[in-house]
Tab-separated table of C-alpha atoms in Angstrom:
chain	number	residue	atom	x	y	z
A	1	MET	CA	50.355	-31.566	25.919
A	2	TYR	CA	47.260	-30.571	26.842
A	3	ARG	CA	45.416	-27.778	24.849
A	4	LEU	CA	42.272	-26.449	24.928
A	5	TYR	CA	40.549	-23.839	22.402
A	6	SER	CA	37.103	-22.152	24.436
A	7	HIS	CA	35.475	-18.882	23.750
A	8	ASN	CA	36.421	-15.563	24.643
A	9	ASP	CA	32.769	-14.462	27.052
A	10	LEU	CA	32.552	-15.461	31.258
A	11	ASP	CA	31.959	-18.939	30.329
A	12	GLY	CA	34.566	-20.002	27.827
A	13	VAL	CA	37.259	-18.519	30.266
A	14	GLY	CA	36.319	-19.954	33.627
A	15	CYS	CA	36.677	-23.307	31.372
A	16	GLY	CA	40.555	-22.007	31.236
A	17	VAL	CA	39.989	-20.862	35.130
A	18	VAL	CA	39.700	-24.812	35.429
A	19	ALA	CA	42.115	-26.126	33.059
A	20	LYS	CA	45.041	-23.906	34.328
A	21	ILE	CA	44.155	-25.490	37.621
A	22	ALA	CA	44.462	-29.168	36.903
A	23	PHE	CA	47.000	-29.344	34.276
A	24	SER	CA	48.940	-25.735	35.267
A	25	GLU	CA	51.740	-24.957	32.661
A	26	GLN	CA	50.739	-28.212	30.376
A	27	VAL	CA	48.084	-26.930	29.272
A	28	ASP	CA	48.040	-24.217	26.146
A	29	VAL	CA	44.744	-22.191	26.154
A	30	ARG	CA	43.594	-20.149	23.468
A	31	TYR	CA	40.624	-18.097	23.642
A	32	ASN	CA	38.323	-17.280	20.661
A	33	SER	CA	35.283	-15.535	18.289
A	34	VAL	CA	32.799	-17.973	17.086
A	35	SER	CA	34.185	-17.332	13.637
A	36	GLY	CA	38.035	-17.773	15.151
A	37	LEU	CA	36.874	-20.769	16.233
A	38	ASP	CA	37.853	-22.980	13.753
A	39	VAL	CA	40.657	-20.951	11.861
A	40	GLN	CA	42.328	-22.504	14.883
A	41	VAL	CA	40.981	-26.113	15.029
A	42	GLY	CA	42.545	-25.970	10.941
A	43	ARG	CA	45.727	-25.087	12.101
A	44	PHE	CA	45.644	-27.899	14.924
A	45	LEU	CA	44.509	-30.528	11.933
A	46	ASP	CA	46.809	-28.875	9.192
A	47	LYS	CA	49.613	-29.533	11.706
A	48	GLY	CA	48.159	-33.601	12.827
A	49	ARG	CA	49.345	-34.262	16.159
A	50	LYS	CA	48.720	-37.575	17.614
A	51	ASP	CA	50.419	-36.876	21.166
A	52	ASP	CA	48.164	-33.759	22.387
A	53	VAL	CA	45.108	-33.911	23.774
A	54	VAL	CA	42.349	-31.404	23.033
A	55	PHE	CA	39.399	-30.052	24.873
A	56	ILE	CA	36.965	-27.968	23.018
A	57	THR	CA	34.177	-25.957	25.012
A	58	ASP	CA	31.900	-23.260	25.012
A	59	LEU	CA	31.647	-23.357	21.124
A	60	SER	CA	31.058	-25.980	17.763
A	61	VAL	CA	32.998	-26.343	14.573
A	62	ASN	CA	31.400	-25.915	11.046
A	63	GLU	CA	30.666	-29.086	9.316
A	64	ASP	CA	33.774	-29.519	7.492
A	65	ASN	CA	36.509	-29.375	10.828
A	66	GLU	CA	33.417	-31.285	12.409
A	67	ARG	CA	34.391	-34.472	9.276
A	68	ARG	CA	38.022	-33.589	10.363
A	69	ILE	CA	38.419	-34.308	13.880
A	70	ASP	CA	35.871	-37.086	13.138
A	71	THR	CA	38.572	-38.256	10.776
A	72	TYR	CA	40.990	-37.911	13.204
A	73	VAL	CA	40.178	-39.216	16.147
A	74	GLN	CA	38.882	-42.494	13.775
A	75	ASP	CA	43.056	-42.301	13.112
A	76	GLY	CA	43.907	-42.397	16.752
A	77	GLY	CA	44.010	-38.283	17.672
A	78	ASN	CA	42.374	-37.357	21.028
A	79	ILE	CA	39.593	-34.831	21.019
A	80	GLN	CA	37.359	-33.298	23.522
A	81	LEU	CA	34.114	-31.168	22.121
A	82	ILE	CA	31.858	-30.337	25.174
A	83	ASP	CA	29.581	-27.802	25.093
A	84	HIS	CA	25.886	-26.698	26.260
A	85	HIS	CA	24.407	-25.109	23.328
A	86	LYS	CA	20.561	-26.748	22.266
A	87	THR	CA	22.042	-25.690	18.075
A	88	ALA	CA	24.788	-27.998	19.379
A	89	LEU	CA	23.330	-31.182	20.156
A	90	HIS	CA	24.309	-33.078	16.973
A	91	PHE	CA	27.835	-33.210	17.754
A	92	ASN	CA	26.530	-36.151	20.551
A	93	GLU	CA	26.356	-38.946	18.018
A	94	TYR	CA	30.126	-38.232	17.757
A	95	ASP	CA	32.378	-40.624	20.720
A	96	TRP	CA	34.386	-37.202	20.750
A	97	GLY	CA	31.129	-35.441	21.820
A	98	SER	CA	29.339	-34.345	24.979
A	99	VAL	CA	26.528	-31.672	24.743
A	100	GLN	CA	24.269	-31.658	27.330
A	101	VAL	CA	21.837	-27.795	27.962
A	102	GLU	CA	20.646	-29.026	31.459
A	103	TYR	CA	21.141	-31.481	34.428
A	104	GLU	CA	18.902	-33.960	35.273
A	105	ASP	CA	17.792	-32.545	38.782
A	106	GLY	CA	16.810	-29.611	36.510
A	107	ARG	CA	19.400	-27.109	36.163
A	108	LEU	CA	21.333	-24.896	33.053
A	109	ALA	CA	24.276	-26.795	32.819
A	110	SER	CA	27.228	-24.339	31.341
A	111	ALA	CA	30.174	-25.473	29.458
A	112	THR	CA	32.521	-24.425	32.533
A	113	SER	CA	30.254	-26.789	34.810
A	114	LEU	CA	29.971	-29.587	31.684
A	115	PHE	CA	33.896	-29.192	31.727
A	116	TYR	CA	34.664	-29.076	35.397
A	117	ASP	CA	32.524	-32.469	36.005
A	118	HIS	CA	34.212	-34.133	33.743
A	119	LEU	CA	37.875	-33.339	34.498
A	120	ILE	CA	36.551	-34.009	38.272
A	121	GLU	CA	34.884	-37.781	36.784
A	122	THR	CA	37.832	-38.509	34.842
A	123	ASN	CA	40.375	-38.429	37.946
A	124	GLN	CA	41.959	-35.211	36.188
A	125	LEU	CA	41.010	-32.786	38.905
A	126	GLU	CA	40.547	-32.931	42.121
A	127	PRO	CA	36.884	-30.648	43.762
A	128	THR	CA	38.130	-27.653	46.434
A	129	PRO	CA	34.976	-26.010	47.581
A	130	THR	CA	36.730	-22.515	46.412
A	131	LEU	CA	36.637	-23.931	42.634
A	132	ASP	CA	32.652	-25.207	43.491
A	133	GLN	CA	31.977	-21.614	44.141
A	134	PHE	CA	33.306	-20.016	41.488
A	135	VAL	CA	32.224	-22.829	38.535
A	136	GLU	CA	28.542	-22.651	40.103
A	137	LEU	CA	28.755	-18.534	39.762
A	138	VAL	CA	30.040	-18.938	36.115
A	139	ARG	CA	27.245	-21.140	35.697
A	140	GLN	CA	24.568	-19.055	37.342
A	141	TYR	CA	25.695	-16.542	35.174
A	142	ASP	CA	25.628	-17.789	31.226
A	143	THR	CA	22.508	-20.120	32.355
A	144	TRP	CA	20.804	-16.176	33.369
A	145	GLU	CA	20.270	-18.177	36.566
A	146	TRP	CA	21.365	-15.610	38.669
A	147	ASP	CA	18.638	-13.308	37.989
A	148	LYS	CA	15.836	-15.595	39.579
A	149	ASN	CA	18.403	-16.556	42.381
A	150	GLU	CA	18.969	-12.918	42.325
A	151	ASN	CA	22.839	-14.162	43.530
A	152	ILE	CA	23.932	-10.585	42.575
A	153	LYS	CA	27.909	-12.352	42.678
A	154	ALA	CA	27.181	-14.334	39.903
A	155	LYS	CA	26.552	-11.060	37.842
A	156	ARG	CA	29.569	-9.117	39.672
A	157	LEU	CA	31.632	-11.752	38.364
A	158	ASN	CA	30.484	-10.899	34.937
A	159	ASP	CA	30.966	-7.032	35.520
A	160	LEU	CA	34.953	-8.111	36.628
A	161	PHE	CA	35.898	-10.369	34.120
A	162	PHE	CA	34.605	-7.333	31.193
A	163	LEU	CA	36.718	-4.847	33.839
A	164	LEU	CA	39.710	-6.916	33.397
A	165	SER	CA	41.803	-8.030	30.906
A	166	ILE	CA	41.759	-11.720	30.055
A	167	ASP	CA	45.170	-12.155	31.626
A	168	GLU	CA	44.689	-10.386	34.524
A	169	PHE	CA	40.883	-12.060	35.516
A	170	GLU	CA	42.547	-15.746	35.137
A	171	GLU	CA	45.396	-14.963	36.857
A	172	ARG	CA	43.433	-13.166	39.696
A	173	MET	CA	41.291	-16.169	39.956
A	174	ILE	CA	43.705	-19.344	40.047
A	175	ASP	CA	45.515	-17.770	42.754
A	176	ARG	CA	42.062	-16.740	44.893
A	177	ILE	CA	41.413	-20.706	44.314
A	178	LYS	CA	43.906	-22.460	45.176
A	179	ASN	CA	44.278	-19.707	48.284
A	180	THR	CA	41.324	-19.323	49.470
A	181	GLN	CA	38.952	-21.282	50.952
A	182	GLU	CA	35.968	-18.868	50.133
A	183	PHE	CA	35.082	-17.223	46.732
A	184	SER	CA	34.846	-13.352	47.681
A	185	PHE	CA	35.730	-10.197	45.407
A	186	ASP	CA	38.547	-8.105	47.725
A	187	GLU	CA	38.597	-4.680	48.836
A	188	PHE	CA	40.028	-3.157	45.088
A	189	GLU	CA	37.854	-5.150	43.061
A	190	THR	CA	34.499	-4.002	45.888
A	191	LYS	CA	35.097	-0.784	44.964
A	192	LEU	CA	35.788	-1.197	40.767
A	193	LEU	CA	32.882	-3.361	40.865
A	194	ASP	CA	30.690	-0.336	42.447
A	195	LEU	CA	31.610	2.038	40.553
A	196	GLU	CA	30.973	0.211	37.410
A	197	GLU	CA	27.108	-0.411	38.963
A	198	GLY	CA	26.466	3.075	39.084
A	199	LYS	CA	28.043	2.912	34.776
A	200	ILE	CA	25.701	0.721	34.265
A	201	GLU	CA	23.276	1.919	36.001
A	202	ARG	CA	23.699	5.424	33.815
A	203	TYR	CA	23.812	4.058	30.882
A	204	VAL	CA	20.640	1.821	31.341
A	205	ARG	CA	18.837	4.598	31.907
A	206	LYS	CA	19.831	6.610	28.894
A	207	LYS	CA	19.389	4.003	26.391
A	208	ARG	CA	15.125	2.893	27.908
A	209	ARG	CA	14.919	6.277	26.102
A	210	GLU	CA	15.919	4.870	23.109
A	211	LEU	CA	14.138	1.898	22.563
A	212	VAL	CA	12.078	1.362	19.685
A	213	GLN	CA	9.295	-1.184	19.035
A	214	THR	CA	8.119	-2.932	15.799
A	215	PHE	CA	6.872	-6.403	15.044
A	216	ILE	CA	8.873	-7.973	12.839
A	217	GLY	CA	7.121	-11.538	11.827
A	218	ASP	CA	5.010	-12.472	14.866
A	219	TYR	CA	7.036	-10.955	17.343
A	220	CYS	CA	6.752	-7.941	19.179
A	221	VAL	CA	10.447	-6.734	19.379
A	222	GLY	CA	12.224	-4.134	21.256
A	223	ILE	CA	15.358	-2.214	19.367
A	224	VAL	CA	17.999	-0.185	21.112
A	225	HIS	CA	21.372	0.397	19.156
A	226	ALA	CA	24.173	-0.149	22.256
A	227	GLU	CA	28.440	-1.154	21.821
A	228	SER	CA	28.512	-2.363	25.855
A	229	TYR	CA	26.332	-3.768	28.466
A	230	HIS	CA	24.143	-6.357	26.229
A	231	SER	CA	23.059	-8.333	28.907
A	232	GLU	CA	22.404	-5.735	31.688
A	233	LEU	CA	20.188	-3.459	29.235
A	234	GLY	CA	18.252	-6.667	27.456
A	235	ASN	CA	17.403	-7.546	31.064
A	236	GLU	CA	16.078	-4.667	32.568
A	237	LEU	CA	14.506	-3.353	29.476
A	238	GLY	CA	13.145	-6.987	29.162
A	239	LYS	CA	11.329	-7.050	32.524
A	240	ALA	CA	10.937	-2.581	32.454
A	241	ASN	CA	8.583	-3.948	28.814
A	242	ASP	CA	7.495	-6.930	29.505
A	243	HIS	CA	5.282	-6.913	26.740
A	244	LEU	CA	8.015	-7.213	24.414
A	245	ASP	CA	8.734	-10.993	23.498
A	246	TYR	CA	12.166	-9.864	23.051
A	247	ILE	CA	14.735	-7.375	22.847
A	248	ALA	CA	17.107	-7.476	19.722
A	249	ILE	CA	20.423	-5.094	21.210
A	250	VAL	CA	22.415	-4.164	17.452
A	251	SER	CA	26.014	-2.880	17.337
A	252	VAL	CA	25.942	-1.888	13.783
A	253	GLY	CA	29.552	-1.278	14.209
A	254	GLY	CA	31.025	-4.657	15.568
A	255	LYS	CA	27.906	-6.072	12.879
A	256	ARG	CA	26.819	-8.073	15.601
A	257	MET	CA	22.893	-8.004	17.156
A	258	SER	CA	22.370	-9.299	20.610
A	259	LEU	CA	18.795	-11.187	20.971
A	260	ARG	CA	16.894	-11.395	24.379
A	261	THR	CA	14.317	-12.206	25.972
A	262	VAL	CA	13.006	-12.800	29.974
A	263	HIS	CA	10.281	-14.823	28.680
A	264	ASP	CA	9.737	-18.543	29.170
A	265	GLU	CA	7.475	-19.570	26.060
A	266	VAL	CA	9.815	-17.148	23.828
A	267	ASP	CA	13.486	-18.855	22.195
A	268	VAL	CA	15.686	-16.206	20.855
A	269	SER	CA	18.232	-19.110	20.041
A	270	GLN	CA	15.932	-19.597	17.145
A	271	ILE	CA	15.498	-16.808	16.189
A	272	ALA	CA	19.310	-16.027	16.255
A	273	GLY	CA	19.838	-19.008	13.981
A	274	GLN	CA	18.210	-17.725	11.446
A	275	PHE	CA	21.211	-15.538	10.085
A	276	GLY	CA	23.347	-17.855	10.882
A	277	GLY	CA	23.812	-17.102	14.840
A	278	GLY	CA	22.954	-19.029	17.844
A	279	GLY	CA	23.489	-19.566	21.738
A	280	HIS	CA	20.568	-19.519	24.728
A	281	ALA	CA	17.194	-19.704	24.678
A	282	LYS	CA	16.933	-15.864	26.762
A	283	ALA	CA	20.245	-14.734	25.406
A	284	SER	CA	22.103	-15.206	21.576
A	285	GLY	CA	23.581	-13.586	18.982
A	286	CYS	CA	24.138	-14.204	15.228
A	287	SER	CA	25.896	-11.501	12.606
A	288	LEU	CA	24.352	-8.583	11.249
A	289	THR	CA	23.627	-9.856	8.220
A	290	GLU	CA	21.898	-7.571	5.004
A	291	GLU	CA	18.803	-9.452	5.897
A	292	ALA	CA	18.920	-8.710	10.453
A	293	TYR	CA	20.399	-5.065	8.588
A	294	LYS	CA	17.060	-4.766	7.230
A	295	CYS	CA	14.794	-6.132	9.232
A	296	TYR	CA	15.649	-4.466	13.122
A	297	VAL	CA	17.387	-1.423	11.413
A	298	ALA	CA	17.274	-0.308	7.686
A	299	GLU	CA	13.262	-0.415	8.555
A	300	PRO	CA	12.700	0.759	12.123
A	301	PHE	CA	14.956	3.719	11.129
A	302	ALA	CA	11.682	6.077	11.157
A	303	ILE	CA	10.569	4.655	14.100
A	304	GLU	CA	10.189	6.712	17.582
A	305	PRO	CA	11.513	5.187	20.633
A	306	LEU	CA	9.422	4.460	23.816
A	307	ARG	CA	7.878	6.893	25.855
A	308	ILE	CA	8.524	5.074	29.570
A	309	ASP	CA	5.389	5.022	31.449
A	310	ALA	CA	5.180	7.692	34.164
A	311	PHE	CA	6.462	6.981	37.472
A	312	ARG	CA	5.945	9.230	39.846
A	313	ASN	CA	2.565	9.082	40.302
A	314	ARG	CA	-0.539	10.086	42.437
A	315	TYR	CA	-3.195	9.580	40.848
A	316	ASN	CA	-2.554	7.963	37.681
A	317	LEU	CA	-1.994	4.594	39.439
A	318	LYS	CA	-1.407	1.539	37.387
A	319	GLU	CA	-4.741	-1.243	38.009
A	320	ALA	CA	-6.859	1.248	39.641
A	321	LYS	CA	-10.232	0.735	41.118
A	322	GLN	CA	-11.530	4.276	39.084
A	323	GLY	CA	-9.294	3.969	35.997
A	324	CYS	CA	-5.895	4.812	34.072
A	325	LEU	CA	-4.924	6.724	31.574
A	326	TYR	CA	-2.394	5.405	28.959
A	327	ASP	CA	-1.501	7.338	25.586
A	328	ASN	CA	0.883	7.562	22.128
A	329	GLN	CA	2.943	9.610	20.030
A	330	GLN	CA	-0.352	10.350	17.693
A	331	GLU	CA	-2.127	11.115	20.837
A	332	ASP	CA	-4.541	8.644	20.710
A	333	GLU	CA	-5.971	8.236	24.500
A	334	PHE	CA	-6.326	4.421	25.844
A	335	PHE	CA	-9.009	4.627	29.574
A	336	ILE	CA	-8.770	0.609	31.092
A	337	TYR	CA	-10.958	0.321	34.355
A	338	PRO	CA	-12.168	-2.731	35.475
A	339	MET	CA	-16.181	-3.347	34.571
A	340	ALA	CA	-16.515	-6.388	37.166
A	341	GLU	CA	-13.996	-8.170	39.342
A	342	ASP	CA	-12.914	-10.315	36.412
A	343	GLU	CA	-12.867	-8.410	33.540
A	344	TRP	CA	-11.322	-4.830	32.223
A	345	THR	CA	-12.426	-2.668	28.992
A	346	ILE	CA	-10.626	-0.771	27.430
A	347	ASP	CA	-11.825	3.313	26.488
A	348	TYR	CA	-10.110	3.848	22.953
A	349	ASN	CA	-10.694	7.742	22.120
A	350	ASP	CA	-13.910	7.064	24.239
A	351	ASP	CA	-15.021	4.725	22.303
A	352	GLN	CA	-15.404	1.468	23.899
A	353	ILE	CA	-13.137	-1.478	22.275
A	354	GLU	CA	-15.454	-4.948	21.390
A	355	LYS	CA	-12.796	-6.803	23.743
A	356	SER	CA	-12.793	-7.521	27.560
A	357	PHE	CA	-9.826	-8.244	29.740
A	358	SER	CA	-9.571	-10.984	32.158
A	359	SER	CA	-7.035	-8.821	34.249
A	360	PHE	CA	-5.243	-5.440	34.343
A	361	ALA	CA	-2.109	-6.582	32.838
A	362	GLU	CA	-3.794	-8.638	29.866
A	363	ALA	CA	-5.456	-5.088	29.109
A	364	GLU	CA	-2.073	-3.032	29.214
A	365	ARG	CA	-0.500	-5.734	26.668
A	366	TYR	CA	-2.613	-5.592	24.498
A	367	ILE	CA	-2.504	-1.489	24.246
A	368	LYS	CA	1.345	-1.592	24.767
A	369	ARG	CA	2.006	-4.200	22.221
A	370	ASN	CA	-1.290	-3.042	19.802
A	371	TYR	CA	-0.339	0.771	20.247
A	372	ALA	CA	2.688	1.723	21.891
A	373	ALA	CA	0.923	2.969	24.444
A	374	SER	CA	2.618	4.787	27.873
A	375	LEU	CA	0.917	5.918	31.299
A	376	VAL	CA	0.539	9.431	31.326
A	377	ARG	CA	1.393	11.510	34.154
A	378	ASP	CA	-1.050	12.870	36.343
A	379	GLU	CA	-1.352	16.362	35.163
A	380	ILE	CA	-2.389	14.869	31.549
A	381	PHE	CA	-4.576	12.225	33.771
A	382	ILE	CA	-6.629	14.787	35.526
A	383	GLN	CA	-7.653	17.239	33.012
A	384	PHE	CA	-8.829	13.980	30.440
A	385	LEU	CA	-10.737	13.661	34.079
A	386	LYS	CA	-12.054	17.291	34.237
A	387	ASP	CA	-13.096	17.338	30.453
A	388	HIS	CA	-14.672	13.415	30.396
A	389	VAL	CA	-16.997	15.080	33.227
A	390	MET	CA	-17.491	17.969	30.989
A	391	ARG	CA	-18.366	16.633	28.060
A	392	GLN	CA	-20.590	14.382	30.405
A	393	LYS	CA	-22.523	17.925	31.477
A	394	VAL	CA	-22.856	19.416	28.253
A	395	LEU	CA	-24.323	15.982	27.062
A	396	ALA	CA	-26.657	16.208	29.744
A	397	HIS	CA	-28.062	19.576	28.756
A	398	GLN	CA	-28.891	18.767	25.672
């Protein structure tokens, strides 16, 4: 008998789909949360079976089960742990551990792609074009390469995963992989996904107005409370506010927190690790511990949400040669303008700050990170210019 213990997200269930295609009725698949895996593995080890072949994918066991698995394998048991998270790299010290973060060509690995490769290499599965496509969609979504590659199909596969039960998703994927030559969504799924896309867009727009900004440690962080669409929120809020180092999406009811970043130089798995969590460099999560609650909920509670940059302006435009105006909740004014081709400066409440910037983006990042400033509407900008002209006239006649 084959047994698969895997994660309950798209990548983990992708492993289940691959396993059922490879082993059909001979495999027992169990999907788990991060904490639930050790319970499942512990129960299996308690039974002391040696005739089963066990795969653990997309999750890591705790130290106790790590020791127990090693003893079990040395006594003749057959367990293979396959993962792609940096926090699991130490399992490569064992013969039964196989952890790979990226491929030799630079592509990031997913549990589904690694498990698929393993089954092919060990002659337990024959690849097919449709299965190749399915595995690649899962890999691109889980590693977030879909966004860089603009592979919307991978993102929609994850949307479909959350719209269906795991059983129905498995059934649909297995049938499609076995009976078609190219992976695609059927008419029903396409309509369902189109409706979901509109729902997500509305949800993200709403949450954009609830985002607060603060410094936690050395990082400038955006915090939003949300129960749904964490990946979409992290991506859209991160891109719309790229002065933020990462986005923390807090679910108080679920006592969980998701961390997302759009920056290559920020590794949110290290931040999640401070609270007992982990994951990928750009997408990680952790429990909402007492310390995390203090940093991400209690202390930022009184902060007003960030104001969104005005987006229908005709005159107050970013990078304009005549300058552009920002303000913040404290009604401070920030006028960014070029002094030379590669030199931008900022007037802060009419006083020029000493620091200069090599680009507009650098100057804007400075006032957004340090003062939570946002681009004002045209009418405020025009009034600012009028007031400035009047002040100059008054000064000229003094």
